[in-house]
């Protein structure tokens, strides 16, 4: 059986989004036990065990939703007709007509790659940005290329700025902060002969105006602007590799469950089912 903890570490190192699912409560009869866990990848595939085929279908569908909004979720999979399972305010309840009669609660924790901040410039401001960004749980990259970076901070203060900006733009970085005065920043951008779209991705003077004076205060203003771009404006990382395509979904014509379509999906006559029981019932109708 897959070592889920080790698999989770590997996926994190690979910067691949996934959801760690853990059974926190189970009521007989059910095949899952408290402590069972699995990882659900961004393509909808699952590794590990958190219940039978029908419950697994609900888990996969809910897990992909958590990857979209980054929020943890408590999923309650209940049998048709209700259950004496204790109430859990705020949980997502899924009624599973195919369930064997038990009920389970599964905690879904999305694990998203840390945003990458590419830093150019060996200056006191650059050092302060690196320290604060690491505290904010960014992955700080002072060397290497810009592919996959969420944002770039150019703090060379006159050294290597044009090359750094050009490289970040070519890599598709959506937010580039140039540390410079308004006058000098405009001159640097004019010298690069940027298109209007490219110029809109370079922010100079870098940071939100908070009257910052020290390198640490300037770093605070810069990172505040970066965080706002990510949280409020939906800034996404530059594509380092094609993202996994989310699986298509269908509705089981017997029980009404959402079924993710994949190589191992149960199907018949162009319809998809949560399990063989619903498929057989469908075929029996003629």
Short mmCIF file of C-alpha atoms in Angstrom, two decimals:
data_model
loop_
_atom_site.label_atom_id
_atom_site.label_comp_id
_atom_site.label_asym_id
_atom_site.label_seq_id
_atom_site.Cartn_x
_atom_site.Cartn_y
_atom_site.Cartn_z
CA UNK A 1 0.00 0.00 0.00
CA UNK A 2 1.18 3.52 -0.79
CA UNK A 3 2.85 5.38 2.07
CA UNK A 4 0.60 8.45 1.93
CA UNK A 5 2.86 10.63 4.09
CA UNK A 6 5.84 9.93 1.81
CA UNK A 7 3.72 10.46 -1.29
CA UNK A 8 2.53 13.80 0.08
CA UNK A 9 6.14 14.87 0.67
CA UNK A 10 7.07 13.90 -2.89
CA UNK A 11 4.15 15.83 -4.39
CA UNK A 12 5.05 18.87 -2.31
CA UNK A 13 8.65 18.74 -3.56
CA UNK A 14 7.34 18.45 -7.12
CA UNK A 15 5.13 21.51 -6.52
CA UNK A 16 2.07 19.58 -7.63
CA UNK A 17 -1.27 20.56 -6.07
CA UNK A 18 -3.07 17.81 -4.18
CA UNK A 19 -5.57 17.21 -1.40
CA UNK A 20 -4.80 15.16 1.70
CA UNK A 21 -7.98 13.36 2.73
CA UNK A 22 -8.26 11.78 6.19
CA UNK A 23 -11.16 9.80 7.62
CA UNK A 24 -11.89 11.36 11.02
CA UNK A 25 -15.06 9.46 11.92
CA UNK A 26 -16.68 6.29 10.63
CA UNK A 27 -19.90 4.53 11.53
CA UNK A 28 -20.60 0.88 10.79
CA UNK A 29 -21.19 -0.63 8.38
CA UNK A 30 -18.47 1.01 6.29
CA UNK A 31 -15.20 -0.20 4.85
CA UNK A 32 -13.29 2.89 6.00
CA UNK A 33 -11.81 3.39 9.45
CA UNK A 34 -10.81 6.55 11.29
CA UNK A 35 -7.23 7.37 10.29
CA UNK A 36 -7.47 6.00 6.75
CA UNK A 37 -6.10 8.57 4.32
CA UNK A 38 -5.40 9.28 0.68
CA UNK A 39 -4.14 11.97 -1.65
CA UNK A 40 -6.26 13.27 -4.51
CA UNK A 41 -4.29 14.82 -7.36
CA UNK A 42 -5.32 17.75 -9.51
CA UNK A 43 -6.31 15.38 -12.33
CA UNK A 44 -8.88 13.72 -10.05
CA UNK A 45 -6.90 10.52 -9.47
CA UNK A 46 -6.71 9.12 -5.95
CA UNK A 47 -4.01 7.20 -4.12
CA UNK A 48 -4.77 5.56 -0.80
CA UNK A 49 -8.09 4.58 0.76
CA UNK A 50 -10.91 6.61 2.33
CA UNK A 51 -13.87 4.37 1.58
CA UNK A 52 -15.51 2.26 -1.08
CA UNK A 53 -16.13 3.20 -4.70
CA UNK A 54 -19.25 5.28 -4.08
CA UNK A 55 -17.77 7.28 -1.21
CA UNK A 56 -14.55 7.72 -3.16
CA UNK A 57 -16.44 9.38 -6.00
CA UNK A 58 -17.83 12.01 -3.62
CA UNK A 59 -14.40 12.56 -2.08
CA UNK A 60 -12.72 13.10 -5.45
CA UNK A 61 -15.36 15.59 -6.58
CA UNK A 62 -15.23 17.59 -3.32
CA UNK A 63 -11.42 17.51 -3.26
CA UNK A 64 -11.18 19.18 -6.67
CA UNK A 65 -13.46 21.95 -5.40
CA UNK A 66 -11.10 22.58 -2.46
CA UNK A 67 -8.17 22.91 -4.87
CA UNK A 68 -10.02 25.71 -6.65
CA UNK A 69 -10.59 27.84 -3.54
CA UNK A 70 -7.78 26.58 -1.28
CA UNK A 71 -10.10 26.07 1.70
CA UNK A 72 -10.20 23.03 3.96
CA UNK A 73 -13.44 21.09 4.06
CA UNK A 74 -15.14 18.50 6.26
CA UNK A 75 -17.09 16.15 4.01
CA UNK A 76 -19.88 14.04 5.51
CA UNK A 77 -20.94 11.08 3.37
CA UNK A 78 -24.28 9.82 4.67
CA UNK A 79 -26.53 6.98 3.51
CA UNK A 80 -29.85 7.68 1.86
CA UNK A 81 -32.56 8.21 4.43
CA UNK A 82 -30.39 9.98 7.00
CA UNK A 83 -28.35 8.78 9.92
CA UNK A 84 -27.85 9.22 13.63
CA UNK A 85 -24.39 10.55 12.87
CA UNK A 86 -23.63 13.59 15.11
CA UNK A 87 -24.30 16.97 13.56
CA UNK A 88 -21.28 18.87 12.25
CA UNK A 89 -22.04 22.56 11.55
CA UNK A 90 -20.29 23.91 8.48
CA UNK A 91 -19.62 20.51 6.92
CA UNK A 92 -20.54 19.62 3.35
CA UNK A 93 -23.13 16.84 3.48
CA UNK A 94 -23.39 14.37 0.62
CA UNK A 95 -26.24 11.87 0.59
CA UNK A 96 -24.99 8.68 -0.99
CA UNK A 97 -27.79 6.36 -2.17
CA UNK A 98 -25.22 3.69 -3.06
CA UNK A 99 -23.70 3.65 0.42
CA UNK A 100 -23.75 0.39 2.36
CA UNK A 101 -25.51 1.98 5.31
CA UNK A 102 -22.70 3.51 7.35
CA UNK A 103 -21.54 7.10 7.45
CA UNK A 104 -18.13 8.73 7.37
CA UNK A 105 -16.57 12.14 7.86
CA UNK A 106 -13.51 12.97 5.82
CA UNK A 107 -11.31 16.03 6.35
CA UNK A 108 -10.01 17.45 3.07
CA UNK A 109 -6.91 19.64 3.24
CA UNK A 110 -5.74 21.17 -0.05
CA UNK A 111 -1.97 21.46 -0.35
CA UNK A 112 -1.01 24.10 -2.90
CA UNK A 113 2.54 24.97 -3.97
CA UNK A 114 4.01 27.93 -2.14
CA UNK A 115 4.13 31.04 -4.34
CA UNK A 116 7.60 31.64 -5.77
CA UNK A 117 9.16 35.08 -5.47
CA UNK A 118 12.07 35.66 -7.82
CA UNK A 119 14.46 38.24 -6.40
CA UNK A 120 17.03 40.15 -8.45
CA UNK A 121 19.49 42.45 -6.72
CA UNK A 122 21.99 42.01 -3.90
CA UNK A 123 21.04 45.10 -1.90
CA UNK A 124 19.75 45.82 1.63
CA UNK A 125 16.23 46.20 0.24
CA UNK A 126 16.56 42.89 -1.58
CA UNK A 127 17.73 41.19 1.61
CA UNK A 128 14.80 42.63 3.56
CA UNK A 129 12.35 41.47 0.89
CA UNK A 130 13.84 37.95 1.02
CA UNK A 131 13.46 37.79 4.81
CA UNK A 132 9.88 39.05 4.84
CA UNK A 133 8.82 36.91 1.88
CA UNK A 134 10.14 33.78 3.59
CA UNK A 135 8.20 34.73 6.74
CA UNK A 136 5.06 35.03 4.57
CA UNK A 137 5.68 31.46 3.32
CA UNK A 138 6.90 32.38 -0.14
CA UNK A 139 9.56 30.28 -1.78
CA UNK A 140 12.30 32.84 -2.39
CA UNK A 141 14.47 32.24 -5.43
CA UNK A 142 17.46 34.60 -5.75
CA UNK A 143 18.99 32.58 -8.58
CA UNK A 144 17.82 30.66 -11.61
CA UNK A 145 15.14 31.39 -14.17
CA UNK A 146 11.76 33.02 -13.80
CA UNK A 147 9.59 30.16 -15.05
CA UNK A 148 6.95 29.30 -12.47
CA UNK A 149 7.45 32.50 -10.45
CA UNK A 150 4.36 34.22 -9.09
CA UNK A 151 6.10 37.56 -8.76
CA UNK A 152 9.52 39.12 -9.26
CA UNK A 153 11.18 41.90 -7.30
CA UNK A 154 13.96 43.79 -9.07
CA UNK A 155 16.00 45.53 -6.39
CA UNK A 156 19.35 46.02 -8.11
CA UNK A 157 19.15 49.81 -7.69
CA UNK A 158 20.67 50.45 -11.11
CA UNK A 159 22.44 47.12 -11.66
CA UNK A 160 21.05 44.56 -14.08
CA UNK A 161 17.52 45.91 -13.93
CA UNK A 162 16.69 45.89 -17.63
CA UNK A 163 17.91 42.32 -18.13
CA UNK A 164 15.97 41.12 -15.09
CA UNK A 165 12.75 42.82 -16.18
CA UNK A 166 13.06 41.48 -19.72
CA UNK A 167 13.69 37.93 -18.48
CA UNK A 168 10.70 38.06 -16.12
CA UNK A 169 8.42 39.39 -18.85
CA UNK A 170 9.54 36.74 -21.32
CA UNK A 171 8.87 34.03 -18.72
CA UNK A 172 5.30 35.26 -18.29
CA UNK A 173 5.62 36.60 -14.74
CA UNK A 174 2.47 38.62 -14.08
CA UNK A 175 3.79 40.96 -11.38
CA UNK A 176 7.22 42.59 -11.50
CA UNK A 177 8.14 45.13 -8.83
CA UNK A 178 10.94 47.52 -9.78
CA UNK A 179 12.53 49.31 -6.82
CA UNK A 180 13.23 52.78 -8.15
CA UNK A 181 12.02 56.34 -7.90
CA UNK A 182 9.09 57.31 -10.10
CA UNK A 183 11.36 59.24 -12.46
CA UNK A 184 14.10 56.61 -12.74
CA UNK A 185 11.58 53.77 -12.97
CA UNK A 186 9.86 55.45 -15.91
CA UNK A 187 13.22 55.97 -17.61
CA UNK A 188 14.11 52.26 -17.23
CA UNK A 189 10.80 51.21 -18.74
CA UNK A 190 11.11 53.70 -21.59
CA UNK A 191 14.52 52.26 -22.43
CA UNK A 192 13.04 48.78 -22.68
CA UNK A 193 10.46 49.87 -25.28
CA UNK A 194 7.75 47.72 -23.71
CA UNK A 195 4.34 47.03 -25.15
CA UNK A 196 1.38 48.44 -23.17
CA UNK A 197 0.60 44.95 -21.87
CA UNK A 198 4.18 44.41 -20.70
CA UNK A 199 4.36 47.81 -19.07
CA UNK A 200 1.20 47.05 -17.13
CA UNK A 201 2.94 44.07 -15.48
CA UNK A 202 5.83 46.17 -14.15
CA UNK A 203 5.05 48.12 -10.97
CA UNK A 204 7.26 51.06 -10.17
CA UNK A 205 7.75 52.63 -7.73
CA UNK A 206 7.43 49.22 -6.10
CA UNK A 207 5.11 48.82 -3.15
CA UNK A 208 2.11 50.46 -1.55
CA UNK A 209 2.71 54.04 -0.41
CA UNK A 210 3.04 53.81 3.38
CA UNK A 211 5.76 56.44 3.70
CA UNK A 212 8.40 53.71 3.98
CA UNK A 213 12.01 54.80 4.59
CA UNK A 214 14.08 51.88 5.86
CA UNK A 215 14.81 48.73 3.81
CA UNK A 216 12.51 46.76 6.11
CA UNK A 217 9.65 49.24 5.69
CA UNK A 218 10.15 49.27 1.91
CA UNK A 219 10.08 45.46 1.90
CA UNK A 220 6.80 45.58 3.85
CA UNK A 221 5.24 47.91 1.29
CA UNK A 222 6.43 45.71 -1.62
CA UNK A 223 5.19 42.45 -0.12
CA UNK A 224 1.87 44.05 0.79
CA UNK A 225 1.39 44.89 -2.88
CA UNK A 226 2.39 41.37 -3.94
CA UNK A 227 0.02 39.75 -1.45
CA UNK A 228 -2.81 42.03 -2.57
CA UNK A 229 -2.20 41.02 -6.18
CA UNK A 230 -2.42 37.33 -5.24
CA UNK A 231 -5.31 37.43 -2.78
CA UNK A 232 -7.46 40.23 -4.16
CA UNK A 233 -6.60 40.27 -7.85
CA UNK A 234 -6.04 36.58 -8.58
CA UNK A 235 -2.39 36.78 -9.59
CA UNK A 236 -1.31 33.34 -10.82
CA UNK A 237 2.21 31.96 -11.23
CA UNK A 238 3.92 31.96 -14.60
CA UNK A 239 3.43 28.56 -16.22
CA UNK A 240 6.44 26.34 -15.64
CA UNK A 241 4.62 23.30 -17.02
CA UNK A 242 1.12 22.65 -18.34
CA UNK A 243 -1.36 22.24 -15.50
CA UNK A 244 -3.22 18.98 -15.25
CA UNK A 245 -6.58 19.15 -17.00
CA UNK A 246 -9.47 18.67 -14.57
CA UNK A 247 -11.49 15.56 -15.34
CA UNK A 248 -14.90 15.82 -16.98
CA UNK A 249 -17.90 15.01 -14.81
CA UNK A 250 -21.20 13.27 -15.41
CA UNK A 251 -24.33 12.59 -13.36
CA UNK A 252 -25.24 9.03 -12.45
CA UNK A 253 -28.74 8.56 -13.97
CA UNK A 254 -29.74 6.19 -11.14
CA UNK A 255 -28.61 7.87 -7.91
CA UNK A 256 -27.84 11.40 -9.14
CA UNK A 257 -24.26 11.43 -7.85
CA UNK A 258 -21.56 13.42 -9.60
CA UNK A 259 -19.09 11.03 -11.23
CA UNK A 260 -15.64 12.05 -12.43
CA UNK A 261 -14.88 10.49 -15.80
CA UNK A 262 -11.63 8.56 -16.04
CA UNK A 263 -10.12 5.34 -17.36
CA UNK A 264 -11.59 3.33 -14.47
CA UNK A 265 -15.07 4.89 -14.55
CA UNK A 266 -18.04 2.53 -14.58
CA UNK A 267 -20.07 3.20 -17.73
CA UNK A 268 -22.67 1.74 -20.05
CA UNK A 269 -24.39 3.03 -23.19
CA UNK A 270 -22.68 6.42 -22.84
CA UNK A 271 -23.75 6.97 -19.24
CA UNK A 272 -21.46 6.95 -16.20
CA UNK A 273 -22.20 5.46 -12.79
CA UNK A 274 -20.84 5.72 -9.27
CA UNK A 275 -20.51 1.93 -9.11
CA UNK A 276 -21.55 -1.36 -10.61
CA UNK A 277 -24.76 -1.46 -8.55
CA UNK A 278 -26.20 1.64 -10.28
CA UNK A 279 -24.94 0.43 -13.65
CA UNK A 280 -26.67 -2.93 -13.22
CA UNK A 281 -29.88 -1.24 -12.10
CA UNK A 282 -29.75 1.00 -15.18
CA UNK A 283 -29.23 -1.94 -17.53
CA UNK A 284 -32.01 -3.91 -15.85
CA UNK A 285 -34.50 -1.20 -16.81
CA UNK A 286 -33.97 -2.15 -20.44
#
